Short mmCIF file of C-alpha atoms and ligand atoms in Angstrom, two decimals:
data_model
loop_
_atom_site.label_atom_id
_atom_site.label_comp_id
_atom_site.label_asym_id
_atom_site.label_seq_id
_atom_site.Cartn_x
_atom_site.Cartn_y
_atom_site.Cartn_z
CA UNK A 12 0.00 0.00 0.00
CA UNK A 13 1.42 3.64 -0.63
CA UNK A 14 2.21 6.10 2.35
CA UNK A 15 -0.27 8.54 1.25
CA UNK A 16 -3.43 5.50 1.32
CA UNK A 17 -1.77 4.33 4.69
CA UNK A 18 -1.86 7.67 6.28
CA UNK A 19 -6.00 8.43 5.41
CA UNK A 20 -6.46 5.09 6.16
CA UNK A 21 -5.42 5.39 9.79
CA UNK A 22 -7.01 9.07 9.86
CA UNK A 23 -10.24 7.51 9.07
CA UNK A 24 -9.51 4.60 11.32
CA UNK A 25 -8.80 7.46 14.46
CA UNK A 26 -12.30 9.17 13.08
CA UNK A 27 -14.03 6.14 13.91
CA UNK A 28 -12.23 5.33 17.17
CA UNK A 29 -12.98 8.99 18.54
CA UNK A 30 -16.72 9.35 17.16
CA UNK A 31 -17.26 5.98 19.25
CA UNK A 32 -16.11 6.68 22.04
CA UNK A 33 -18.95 6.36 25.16
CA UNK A 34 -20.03 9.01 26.87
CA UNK A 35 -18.98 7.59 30.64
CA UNK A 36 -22.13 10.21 31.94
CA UNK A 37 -24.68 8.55 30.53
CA UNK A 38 -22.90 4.98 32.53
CA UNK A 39 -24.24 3.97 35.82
CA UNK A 40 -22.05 3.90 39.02
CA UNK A 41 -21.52 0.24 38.50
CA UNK A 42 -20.67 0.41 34.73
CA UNK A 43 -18.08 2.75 35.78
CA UNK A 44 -16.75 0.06 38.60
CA UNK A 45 -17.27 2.73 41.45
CA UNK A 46 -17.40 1.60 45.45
CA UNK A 47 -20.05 3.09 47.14
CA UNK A 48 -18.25 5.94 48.39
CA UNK A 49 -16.66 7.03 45.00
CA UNK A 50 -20.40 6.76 43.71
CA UNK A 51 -21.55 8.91 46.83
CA UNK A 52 -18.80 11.57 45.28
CA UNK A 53 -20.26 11.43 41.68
CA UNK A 54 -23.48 12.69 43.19
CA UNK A 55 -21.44 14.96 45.24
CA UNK A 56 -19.57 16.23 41.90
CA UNK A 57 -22.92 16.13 40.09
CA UNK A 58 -24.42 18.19 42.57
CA UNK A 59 -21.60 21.23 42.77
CA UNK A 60 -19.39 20.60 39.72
CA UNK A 61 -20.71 19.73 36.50
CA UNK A 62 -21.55 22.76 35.78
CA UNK A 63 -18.24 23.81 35.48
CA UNK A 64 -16.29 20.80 34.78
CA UNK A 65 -18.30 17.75 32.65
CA UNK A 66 -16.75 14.74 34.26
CA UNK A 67 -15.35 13.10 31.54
CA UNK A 68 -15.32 15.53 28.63
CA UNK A 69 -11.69 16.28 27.20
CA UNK A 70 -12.94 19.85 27.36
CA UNK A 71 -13.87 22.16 30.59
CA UNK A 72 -17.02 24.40 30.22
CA UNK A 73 -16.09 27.23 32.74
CA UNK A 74 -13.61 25.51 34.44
CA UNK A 75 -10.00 23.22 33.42
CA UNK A 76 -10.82 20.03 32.86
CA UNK A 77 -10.38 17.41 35.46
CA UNK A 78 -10.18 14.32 33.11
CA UNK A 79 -7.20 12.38 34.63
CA UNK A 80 -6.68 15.29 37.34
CA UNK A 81 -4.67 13.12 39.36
CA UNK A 82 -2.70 11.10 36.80
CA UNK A 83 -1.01 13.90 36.24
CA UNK A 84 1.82 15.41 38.71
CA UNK A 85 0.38 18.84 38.64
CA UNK A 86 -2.95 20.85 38.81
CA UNK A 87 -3.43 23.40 36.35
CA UNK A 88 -2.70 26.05 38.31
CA UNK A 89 0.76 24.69 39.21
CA UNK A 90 0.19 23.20 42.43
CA UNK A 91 0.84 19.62 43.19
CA UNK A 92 -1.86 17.00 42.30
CA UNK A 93 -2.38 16.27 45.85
CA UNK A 94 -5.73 16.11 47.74
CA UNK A 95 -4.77 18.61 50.42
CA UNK A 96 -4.62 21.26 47.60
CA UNK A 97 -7.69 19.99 45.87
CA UNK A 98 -9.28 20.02 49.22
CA UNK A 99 -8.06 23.88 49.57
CA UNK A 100 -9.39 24.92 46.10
CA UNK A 101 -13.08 23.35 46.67
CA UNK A 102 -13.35 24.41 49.85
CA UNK A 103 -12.09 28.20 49.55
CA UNK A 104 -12.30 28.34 45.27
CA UNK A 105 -9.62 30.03 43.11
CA UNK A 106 -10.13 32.94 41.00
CA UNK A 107 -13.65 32.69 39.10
CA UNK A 108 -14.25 29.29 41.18
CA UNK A 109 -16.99 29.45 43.88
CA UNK A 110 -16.15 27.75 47.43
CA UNK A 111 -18.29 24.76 47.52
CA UNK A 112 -19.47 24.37 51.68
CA UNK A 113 -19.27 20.77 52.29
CA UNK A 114 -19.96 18.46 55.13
CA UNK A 115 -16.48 16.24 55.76
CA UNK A 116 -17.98 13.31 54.72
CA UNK A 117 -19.11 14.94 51.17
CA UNK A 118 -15.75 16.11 50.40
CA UNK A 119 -13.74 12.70 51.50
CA UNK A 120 -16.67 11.22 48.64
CA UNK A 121 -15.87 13.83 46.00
CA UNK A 122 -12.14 13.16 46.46
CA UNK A 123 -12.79 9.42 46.24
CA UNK A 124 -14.42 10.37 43.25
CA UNK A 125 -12.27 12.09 41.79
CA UNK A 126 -9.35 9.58 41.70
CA UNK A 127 -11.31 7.98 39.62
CA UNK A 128 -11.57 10.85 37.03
C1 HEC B 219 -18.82 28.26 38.69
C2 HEC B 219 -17.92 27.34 38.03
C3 HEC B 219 -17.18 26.31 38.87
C4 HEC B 219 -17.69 25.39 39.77
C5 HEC B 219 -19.14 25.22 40.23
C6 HEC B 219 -16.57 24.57 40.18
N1 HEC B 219 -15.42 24.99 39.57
FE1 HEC B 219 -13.57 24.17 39.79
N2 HEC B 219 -12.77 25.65 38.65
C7 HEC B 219 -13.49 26.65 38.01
C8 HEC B 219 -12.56 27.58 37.40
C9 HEC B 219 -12.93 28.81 36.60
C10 HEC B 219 -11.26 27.09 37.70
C11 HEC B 219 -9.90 27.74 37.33
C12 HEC B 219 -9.44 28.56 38.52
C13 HEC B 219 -8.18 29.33 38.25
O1 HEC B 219 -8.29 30.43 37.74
O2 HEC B 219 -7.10 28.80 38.54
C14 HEC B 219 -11.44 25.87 38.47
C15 HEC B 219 -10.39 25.09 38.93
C16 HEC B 219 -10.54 23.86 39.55
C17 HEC B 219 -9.47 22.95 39.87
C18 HEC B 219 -7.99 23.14 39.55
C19 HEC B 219 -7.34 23.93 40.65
C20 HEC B 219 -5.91 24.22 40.35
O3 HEC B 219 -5.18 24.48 41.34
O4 HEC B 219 -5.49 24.21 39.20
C21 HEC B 219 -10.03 21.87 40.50
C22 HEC B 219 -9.31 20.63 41.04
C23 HEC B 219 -11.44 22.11 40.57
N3 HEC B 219 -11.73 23.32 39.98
C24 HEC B 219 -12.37 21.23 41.11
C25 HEC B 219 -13.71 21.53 41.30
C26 HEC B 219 -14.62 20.67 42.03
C27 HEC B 219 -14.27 19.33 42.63
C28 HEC B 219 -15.82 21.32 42.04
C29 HEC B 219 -17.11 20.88 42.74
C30 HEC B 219 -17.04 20.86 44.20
C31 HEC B 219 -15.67 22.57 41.30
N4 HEC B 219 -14.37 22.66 40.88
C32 HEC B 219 -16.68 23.49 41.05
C33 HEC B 219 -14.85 26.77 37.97
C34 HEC B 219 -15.74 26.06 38.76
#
């Protein structure tokens, strides 16, 4: 096959591969394998932070995405993927992000959660 039939060939292949890909949202807790406490965090996160940041969209609406939030070493902002800083920016917000007034146990579910992210 010639290089220039490979190369659509695999950009049409990628085309399909994207356009399929499931929209996790529309999956129940258990599709997504979540314990109850992670699942007790997606309502949290449905609840306060949707709005802002679709769970598993690539792209953020008001806010960064979180896709992967803690894969990576660092926050957007700079800081240190690390729930103690997570915990600081829900609780107190950043910039144009609201503090979110949560109950212990809510937050300790919304971080659950978002490992999972
Ligand atoms: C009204 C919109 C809005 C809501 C609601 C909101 N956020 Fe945000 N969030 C933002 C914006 C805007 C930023 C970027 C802040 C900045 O300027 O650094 C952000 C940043 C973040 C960051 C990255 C912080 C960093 O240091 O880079 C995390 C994590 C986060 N939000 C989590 C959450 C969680 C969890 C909730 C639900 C409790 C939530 N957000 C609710 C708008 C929102």
């Amino acid at each position: 096959m010639n290089r220039i039939a490979s190369i659509l060939l695999t950009a049409f292949a990628l085309t399909l591969v994207i356009g399929c890909e499931p929209d996790l949202s529309k999956k129940t807790d258990a599709e997504l394998g979540l314990n109850p406490q992670q699942a007790q965090g997606r309502h949290v996160y449905q609840s306060y932070c949707t709005q802002c940041h679709p769970a598993y969209s690539s792209s953020g609406n008001k806010g960064p995405r979180l896709k992967g939030m803690y894969k990576k070493e660092y926050l957007p902002s700079g800081l240190r993927a690390e729930d103690r800083f997570v915990e600081d920016v829900i609780l107190h917000g950043k910039r144009m992000m609201p503090a979110t007034h949560l109950g212990p146990d809510q937050l300790q579910d919304l971080i659950a959660y978002l490992h999972t992210l």
